[in-house]
Protein backbone atom coordinates (compact mmCIF):
# COMPACT_ATOMS: atom_id res chain seq x y z
CA UNK A 1 0.00 0.00 0.00
CA UNK A 2 1.26 3.44 -0.90
CA UNK A 3 2.22 5.73 1.89
CA UNK A 4 -0.41 8.38 2.21
CA UNK A 5 0.77 11.76 0.97
CA UNK A 6 -1.35 14.44 2.49
CA UNK A 7 -1.13 18.07 1.45
CA UNK A 8 -3.53 20.33 3.19
CA UNK A 9 -6.56 18.29 4.14
CA UNK A 10 -6.54 16.12 1.02
CA UNK A 11 -5.16 12.63 0.57
CA UNK A 12 -3.35 12.81 -2.78
CA UNK A 13 -3.15 9.03 -3.07
CA UNK A 14 -6.91 9.20 -3.60
CA UNK A 15 -7.46 12.65 -5.13
CA UNK A 16 -6.68 13.01 -8.83
CA UNK A 17 -3.53 14.98 -9.66
CA UNK A 18 -3.78 18.26 -11.56
CA UNK A 19 -1.88 16.61 -14.41
CA UNK A 20 -3.20 13.30 -15.74
CA UNK A 21 -1.93 13.06 -19.36
CA UNK A 22 -4.49 10.45 -20.57
CA UNK A 23 -7.07 13.18 -19.84
CA UNK A 24 -5.85 15.60 -22.49
CA UNK A 25 -7.26 18.85 -21.08
CA UNK A 26 -5.19 18.48 -17.93
CA UNK A 27 -2.02 18.83 -19.98
CA UNK A 28 -3.11 22.36 -20.96
CA UNK A 29 -4.50 23.50 -17.64
CA UNK A 30 -2.40 21.84 -14.94
CA UNK A 31 -0.28 24.42 -13.09
CA UNK A 32 3.39 24.27 -14.05
CA UNK A 33 4.60 26.03 -10.92
CA UNK A 34 3.95 25.34 -7.27
CA UNK A 35 0.65 26.71 -6.02
CA UNK A 36 0.78 29.82 -3.86
CA UNK A 37 -1.49 29.72 -0.82
CA UNK A 38 -3.53 32.89 -0.46
CA UNK A 39 -4.88 34.02 2.88
CA UNK A 40 -8.64 34.02 2.93
CA UNK A 41 -10.34 37.29 3.61
CA UNK A 42 -13.15 37.74 6.07
CA UNK A 43 -15.67 38.35 3.32
CA UNK A 44 -14.64 35.13 1.56
CA UNK A 45 -15.22 33.18 4.74
CA UNK A 46 -18.44 34.83 5.77
CA UNK A 47 -20.25 35.63 2.54
CA UNK A 48 -22.00 35.69 0.21
CA UNK A 49 -24.45 33.37 1.74
CA UNK A 50 -27.47 31.59 0.43
CA UNK A 51 -30.47 30.15 2.12
CA UNK A 52 -33.65 28.20 1.71
CA UNK A 53 -35.30 31.28 0.22
CA UNK A 54 -33.11 30.94 -2.86
CA UNK A 55 -34.24 27.40 -3.60
CA UNK A 56 -37.50 26.85 -5.45
CA UNK A 57 -39.62 23.74 -4.85
CA UNK A 58 -39.01 22.28 -8.32
CA UNK A 59 -35.28 22.98 -8.37
CA UNK A 60 -34.45 19.39 -7.40
CA UNK A 61 -36.76 17.84 -9.99
CA UNK A 62 -35.07 18.01 -13.36
CA UNK A 63 -37.95 16.16 -14.98
CA UNK A 64 -40.21 19.12 -14.22
CA UNK A 65 -38.10 22.24 -13.68
CA UNK A 66 -37.74 23.08 -17.38
CA UNK A 67 -40.92 21.72 -18.90
CA UNK A 68 -42.19 23.75 -21.87
CA UNK A 69 -44.64 21.63 -23.76
CA UNK A 70 -44.37 18.05 -22.55
CA UNK A 71 -42.53 15.57 -20.38
CA UNK A 72 -38.77 15.19 -20.28
CA UNK A 73 -37.74 12.20 -22.38
CA UNK A 74 -35.80 9.28 -20.93
CA UNK A 75 -35.51 6.95 -18.00
CA UNK A 76 -36.66 8.66 -14.79
CA UNK A 77 -34.30 8.15 -11.86
CA UNK A 78 -34.08 9.29 -8.26
CA UNK A 79 -30.62 10.21 -6.99
CA UNK A 80 -30.41 10.58 -3.24
CA UNK A 81 -27.84 10.42 -0.51
CA UNK A 82 -26.25 12.29 2.33
CA UNK A 83 -23.46 14.81 2.66
CA UNK A 84 -21.19 13.79 5.52
CA UNK A 85 -18.11 15.15 7.27
CA UNK A 86 -14.95 13.27 8.26
CA UNK A 87 -16.66 11.73 11.29
CA UNK A 88 -19.72 10.60 9.34
CA UNK A 89 -21.81 13.42 10.77
CA UNK A 90 -24.42 14.95 8.50
CA UNK A 91 -23.70 18.30 6.85
CA UNK A 92 -26.98 20.25 6.90
CA UNK A 93 -27.76 23.20 4.62
CA UNK A 94 -25.11 22.29 2.06
CA UNK A 95 -25.98 23.59 -1.39
CA UNK A 96 -25.85 20.81 -3.97
CA UNK A 97 -25.98 21.69 -7.64
CA UNK A 98 -26.02 19.16 -10.44
CA UNK A 99 -25.75 19.39 -14.20
CA UNK A 100 -25.87 16.67 -16.79
CA UNK A 101 -26.50 15.62 -20.38
CA UNK A 102 -29.97 14.55 -21.44
CA UNK A 103 -31.02 10.96 -22.14
CA UNK A 104 -29.37 11.15 -25.56
CA UNK A 105 -26.03 12.32 -24.22
CA UNK A 106 -26.42 15.97 -25.22
CA UNK A 107 -25.94 19.01 -23.00
CA UNK A 108 -28.19 22.02 -23.28
CA UNK A 109 -25.15 24.17 -24.03
CA UNK A 110 -24.04 25.96 -27.16
CA UNK A 111 -20.60 24.39 -27.26
CA UNK A 112 -22.04 20.86 -27.21
CA UNK A 113 -22.00 19.84 -30.86
CA UNK A 114 -22.74 16.16 -30.35
CA UNK A 115 -25.09 15.02 -33.10
CA UNK A 116 -27.84 13.90 -30.72
CA UNK A 117 -31.27 15.43 -30.07
CA UNK A 118 -31.91 18.16 -27.56
CA UNK A 119 -34.95 17.73 -25.35
CA UNK A 120 -36.93 20.99 -25.13
CA UNK A 121 -38.33 19.86 -21.79
CA UNK A 122 -35.06 19.04 -20.12
CA UNK A 123 -32.46 21.61 -19.14
CA UNK A 124 -30.21 19.25 -17.16
CA UNK A 125 -29.58 21.47 -14.12
CA UNK A 126 -30.90 21.37 -10.59
CA UNK A 127 -30.09 22.27 -7.01
CA UNK A 128 -31.14 21.51 -3.47
CA UNK A 129 -30.11 22.14 0.13
CA UNK A 130 -29.36 19.20 2.40
CA UNK A 131 -31.78 18.82 5.28
CA UNK A 132 -30.87 18.54 8.96
CA UNK A 133 -29.78 14.93 8.39
CA UNK A 134 -27.48 15.95 5.54
CA UNK A 135 -29.86 14.26 3.12
CA UNK A 136 -30.63 15.37 -0.42
CA UNK A 137 -32.75 14.03 -3.23
CA UNK A 138 -33.05 14.72 -6.94
CA UNK A 139 -35.46 13.40 -9.53
CA UNK A 140 -33.96 13.44 -12.98
CA UNK A 141 -33.43 11.56 -16.24
CA UNK A 142 -30.64 9.05 -16.57
CA UNK A 143 -28.04 10.79 -18.74
CA UNK A 144 -26.71 9.17 -21.89
CA UNK A 145 -23.07 8.53 -22.71
CA UNK A 146 -21.52 11.06 -25.06
CA UNK A 147 -18.45 11.18 -27.30
CA UNK A 148 -15.58 13.55 -26.64
CA UNK A 149 -12.40 14.14 -28.53
CA UNK A 150 -9.89 13.19 -25.87
CA UNK A 151 -8.66 10.20 -27.87
CA UNK A 152 -9.81 7.90 -30.67
CA UNK A 153 -13.39 6.71 -30.15
CA UNK A 154 -13.59 8.30 -26.71
CA UNK A 155 -16.95 8.19 -24.90
CA UNK A 156 -17.73 9.50 -21.44
CA UNK A 157 -19.64 7.03 -19.28
CA UNK A 158 -23.03 8.29 -18.10
CA UNK A 159 -22.41 10.75 -15.28
CA UNK A 160 -23.92 13.59 -13.30
CA UNK A 161 -21.77 16.57 -12.30
CA UNK A 162 -22.05 17.59 -8.65
CA UNK A 163 -21.01 20.77 -6.89
CA UNK A 164 -21.27 20.90 -3.11
CA UNK A 165 -20.88 24.11 -1.16
CA UNK A 166 -20.29 23.87 2.55
CA UNK A 167 -20.38 26.68 5.05
CA UNK A 168 -19.12 29.27 2.55
CA UNK A 169 -18.27 29.63 -1.11
CA UNK A 170 -14.65 28.59 -0.59
CA UNK A 171 -15.58 25.18 0.75
CA UNK A 172 -16.58 23.62 -2.53
CA UNK A 173 -16.32 20.08 -3.84
CA UNK A 174 -16.85 19.47 -7.55
CA UNK A 175 -17.09 15.90 -8.70
CA UNK A 176 -18.94 13.48 -10.93
CA UNK A 177 -21.27 10.63 -10.07
CA UNK A 178 -21.27 7.51 -12.21
CA UNK A 179 -23.62 4.54 -12.57
CA UNK A 180 -22.83 0.97 -11.53
CA UNK A 181 -21.92 -1.69 -14.12
CA UNK A 182 -21.27 0.84 -16.89
CA UNK A 183 -18.87 -0.80 -19.38
CA UNK A 184 -17.32 2.59 -20.15
CA UNK A 185 -16.06 3.13 -16.60
CA UNK A 186 -12.71 1.29 -16.99
CA UNK A 187 -12.04 3.23 -20.21
CA UNK A 188 -12.66 6.71 -18.84
CA UNK A 189 -9.56 8.88 -18.31
CA UNK A 190 -11.51 11.28 -16.07
CA UNK A 191 -12.54 8.58 -13.61
CA UNK A 192 -9.13 6.93 -13.95
CA UNK A 193 -7.54 10.23 -12.96
CA UNK A 194 -8.46 9.13 -9.44
CA UNK A 195 -5.41 6.99 -8.66
CA UNK A 196 -7.01 4.75 -6.06
CA UNK A 197 -9.56 2.01 -6.76
CA UNK A 198 -11.46 2.68 -3.55
CA UNK A 199 -11.53 6.35 -4.43
CA UNK A 200 -12.95 5.54 -7.88
CA UNK A 201 -15.60 3.34 -6.30
CA UNK A 202 -16.71 6.25 -4.12
CA UNK A 203 -17.75 8.03 -7.31
CA UNK A 204 -19.97 5.19 -8.52
CA UNK A 205 -23.53 5.35 -7.22
CA UNK A 206 -25.23 2.27 -5.81
CA UNK A 207 -28.52 0.99 -7.14
CA UNK A 208 -30.95 1.10 -4.21
CA UNK A 209 -34.20 -0.79 -4.66
CA UNK A 210 -35.65 0.79 -1.51
CA UNK A 211 -35.26 4.15 -3.22
CA UNK A 212 -36.89 2.92 -6.42
CA UNK A 213 -40.49 4.02 -6.73
CA UNK A 214 -42.94 1.51 -8.24
CA UNK A 215 -44.03 2.40 -11.74
CA UNK A 216 -42.15 5.68 -11.54
CA UNK A 217 -38.35 5.73 -11.25
CA UNK A 218 -35.23 3.73 -10.38
CA UNK A 219 -33.24 4.82 -7.34
CA UNK A 220 -29.51 5.39 -7.02
CA UNK A 221 -27.75 6.30 -3.81
CA UNK A 222 -24.72 8.57 -3.76
CA UNK A 223 -23.23 9.79 -0.50
CA UNK A 224 -20.66 12.56 -0.50
CA UNK A 225 -17.96 12.89 2.14
CA UNK A 226 -16.43 16.36 2.26
CA UNK A 227 -13.42 15.71 4.52
CA UNK A 228 -11.26 13.05 6.10
CA UNK A 229 -10.10 9.58 5.14
CA UNK A 230 -13.22 8.75 3.11
CA UNK A 231 -13.22 12.07 1.28
CA UNK A 232 -15.07 11.85 -2.02
CA UNK A 233 -12.51 12.46 -4.78
CA UNK A 234 -12.70 15.67 -6.71
CA UNK A 235 -12.87 15.42 -10.45
CA UNK A 236 -9.52 16.15 -12.04
CA UNK A 237 -9.49 19.85 -11.55
CA UNK A 238 -8.67 23.03 -13.24
CA UNK A 239 -6.05 24.99 -11.43
FE1 LIG B 1 -20.11 15.84 -18.43
XYZ file of C-alpha atoms and ligand atoms in Angstrom:
240
model
C 0.000 0.000 0.000
C 1.263 3.441 -0.901
C 2.222 5.735 1.885
C -0.407 8.375 2.210
C 0.770 11.757 0.975
C -1.350 14.438 2.490
C -1.135 18.070 1.450
C -3.533 20.331 3.191
C -6.563 18.287 4.140
C -6.539 16.119 1.020
C -5.156 12.634 0.567
C -3.355 12.812 -2.783
C -3.153 9.034 -3.073
C -6.911 9.205 -3.596
C -7.455 12.645 -5.127
C -6.677 13.005 -8.834
C -3.535 14.983 -9.659
C -3.785 18.263 -11.557
C -1.884 16.611 -14.414
C -3.196 13.304 -15.745
C -1.929 13.056 -19.363
C -4.488 10.452 -20.569
C -7.071 13.183 -19.837
C -5.848 15.603 -22.489
C -7.258 18.850 -21.078
C -5.195 18.485 -17.931
C -2.019 18.831 -19.985
C -3.115 22.356 -20.956
C -4.497 23.504 -17.637
C -2.404 21.844 -14.941
C -0.278 24.419 -13.090
C 3.394 24.268 -14.046
C 4.598 26.034 -10.923
C 3.948 25.342 -7.266
C 0.654 26.712 -6.019
C 0.777 29.815 -3.858
C -1.493 29.721 -0.818
C -3.528 32.894 -0.459
C -4.881 34.016 2.880
C -8.640 34.018 2.934
C -10.344 37.288 3.607
C -13.147 37.736 6.075
C -15.669 38.347 3.317
C -14.643 35.131 1.562
C -15.217 33.179 4.737
C -18.445 34.832 5.766
C -20.250 35.626 2.538
C -21.999 35.694 0.209
C -24.452 33.370 1.744
C -27.469 31.592 0.434
C -30.475 30.150 2.116
C -33.646 28.198 1.713
C -35.298 31.284 0.219
C -33.115 30.938 -2.856
C -34.241 27.401 -3.603
C -37.497 26.852 -5.452
C -39.620 23.743 -4.851
C -39.007 22.283 -8.317
C -35.284 22.982 -8.368
C -34.453 19.389 -7.400
C -36.762 17.837 -9.989
C -35.068 18.013 -13.364
C -37.949 16.160 -14.977
C -40.207 19.120 -14.218
C -38.099 22.243 -13.683
C -37.742 23.076 -17.381
C -40.919 21.721 -18.898
C -42.187 23.752 -21.870
C -44.641 21.627 -23.755
C -44.370 18.052 -22.551
C -42.527 15.571 -20.377
C -38.774 15.189 -20.285
C -37.737 12.201 -22.379
C -35.800 9.284 -20.934
C -35.514 6.948 -17.998
C -36.659 8.660 -14.791
C -34.303 8.153 -11.862
C -34.079 9.286 -8.264
C -30.623 10.206 -6.994
C -30.411 10.581 -3.241
C -27.842 10.422 -0.513
C -26.251 12.291 2.327
C -23.459 14.814 2.662
C -21.186 13.791 5.520
C -18.113 15.147 7.267
C -14.947 13.275 8.257
C -16.662 11.731 11.292
C -19.719 10.602 9.340
C -21.809 13.419 10.765
C -24.425 14.954 8.500
C -23.703 18.300 6.855
C -26.982 20.246 6.903
C -27.759 23.198 4.621
C -25.106 22.291 2.065
C -25.984 23.587 -1.385
C -25.847 20.807 -3.969
C -25.982 21.695 -7.638
C -26.022 19.157 -10.438
C -25.751 19.393 -14.204
C -25.867 16.670 -16.787
C -26.498 15.617 -20.380
C -29.973 14.552 -21.442
C -31.019 10.956 -22.136
C -29.372 11.150 -25.559
C -26.035 12.316 -24.216
C -26.425 15.970 -25.215
C -25.944 19.011 -22.996
C -28.188 22.023 -23.281
C -25.147 24.165 -24.030
C -24.044 25.963 -27.157
C -20.596 24.388 -27.260
C -22.037 20.862 -27.207
C -21.995 19.837 -30.863
C -22.741 16.160 -30.345
C -25.094 15.018 -33.099
C -27.843 13.897 -30.719
C -31.268 15.430 -30.073
C -31.915 18.157 -27.560
C -34.951 17.731 -25.352
C -36.926 20.993 -25.130
C -38.328 19.863 -21.793
C -35.058 19.036 -20.118
C -32.459 21.609 -19.137
C -30.211 19.254 -17.162
C -29.581 21.468 -14.124
C -30.895 21.368 -10.591
C -30.086 22.268 -7.013
C -31.145 21.509 -3.475
C -30.108 22.137 0.126
C -29.360 19.202 2.396
C -31.785 18.818 5.281
C -30.874 18.540 8.965
C -29.778 14.928 8.389
C -27.483 15.951 5.540
C -29.856 14.262 3.120
C -30.631 15.372 -0.416
C -32.750 14.035 -3.234
C -33.054 14.723 -6.942
C -35.457 13.397 -9.528
C -33.958 13.439 -12.976
C -33.430 11.565 -16.238
C -30.639 9.046 -16.571
C -28.035 10.788 -18.739
C -26.710 9.167 -21.891
C -23.072 8.526 -22.707
C -21.519 11.056 -25.065
C -18.449 11.185 -27.297
C -15.579 13.552 -26.644
C -12.398 14.144 -28.532
C -9.891 13.190 -25.873
C -8.660 10.198 -27.870
C -9.807 7.903 -30.675
C -13.388 6.706 -30.151
C -13.592 8.299 -26.709
C -16.950 8.192 -24.897
C -17.730 9.499 -21.436
C -19.639 7.035 -19.283
C -23.029 8.294 -18.097
C -22.409 10.749 -15.280
C -23.916 13.592 -13.295
C -21.770 16.569 -12.302
C -22.051 17.586 -8.646
C -21.012 20.768 -6.892
C -21.266 20.895 -3.112
C -20.883 24.109 -1.162
C -20.286 23.866 2.551
C -20.377 26.682 5.045
C -19.121 29.271 2.552
C -18.269 29.629 -1.115
C -14.654 28.595 -0.586
C -15.576 25.181 0.747
C -16.582 23.620 -2.532
C -16.318 20.079 -3.844
C -16.854 19.473 -7.555
C -17.089 15.905 -8.702
C -18.943 13.479 -10.933
C -21.275 10.629 -10.065
C -21.275 7.510 -12.210
C -23.617 4.544 -12.573
C -22.830 0.969 -11.534
C -21.925 -1.692 -14.122
C -21.274 0.842 -16.886
C -18.874 -0.797 -19.379
C -17.315 2.585 -20.154
C -16.056 3.126 -16.601
C -12.708 1.294 -16.992
C -12.039 3.231 -20.214
C -12.658 6.715 -18.835
C -9.556 8.880 -18.308
C -11.507 11.276 -16.074
C -12.537 8.577 -13.611
C -9.134 6.935 -13.945
C -7.538 10.232 -12.957
C -8.465 9.131 -9.438
C -5.414 6.994 -8.656
C -7.007 4.749 -6.059
C -9.559 2.009 -6.764
C -11.460 2.682 -3.549
C -11.528 6.355 -4.429
C -12.946 5.540 -7.878
C -15.601 3.341 -6.301
C -16.708 6.252 -4.124
C -17.754 8.033 -7.315
C -19.974 5.189 -8.520
C -23.530 5.353 -7.220
C -25.235 2.274 -5.813
C -28.525 0.992 -7.145
C -30.954 1.097 -4.210
C -34.201 -0.789 -4.656
C -35.654 0.790 -1.510
C -35.259 4.150 -3.220
C -36.886 2.920 -6.417
C -40.490 4.018 -6.735
C -42.938 1.508 -8.237
C -44.027 2.404 -11.736
C -42.152 5.678 -11.544
C -38.353 5.728 -11.251
C -35.229 3.728 -10.382
C -33.237 4.823 -7.343
C -29.506 5.393 -7.025
C -27.746 6.296 -3.809
C -24.718 8.570 -3.760
C -23.228 9.786 -0.498
C -20.659 12.562 -0.497
C -17.963 12.889 2.140
C -16.426 16.360 2.256
C -13.425 15.710 4.516
C -11.262 13.053 6.105
C -10.097 9.575 5.136
C -13.222 8.746 3.114
C -13.221 12.074 1.283
C -15.074 11.854 -2.023
C -12.515 12.459 -4.777
C -12.695 15.673 -6.710
C -12.873 15.423 -10.449
C -9.523 16.151 -12.036
C -9.485 19.849 -11.552
C -8.671 23.032 -13.237
C -6.048 24.985 -11.432
Fe -20.106 15.836 -18.428
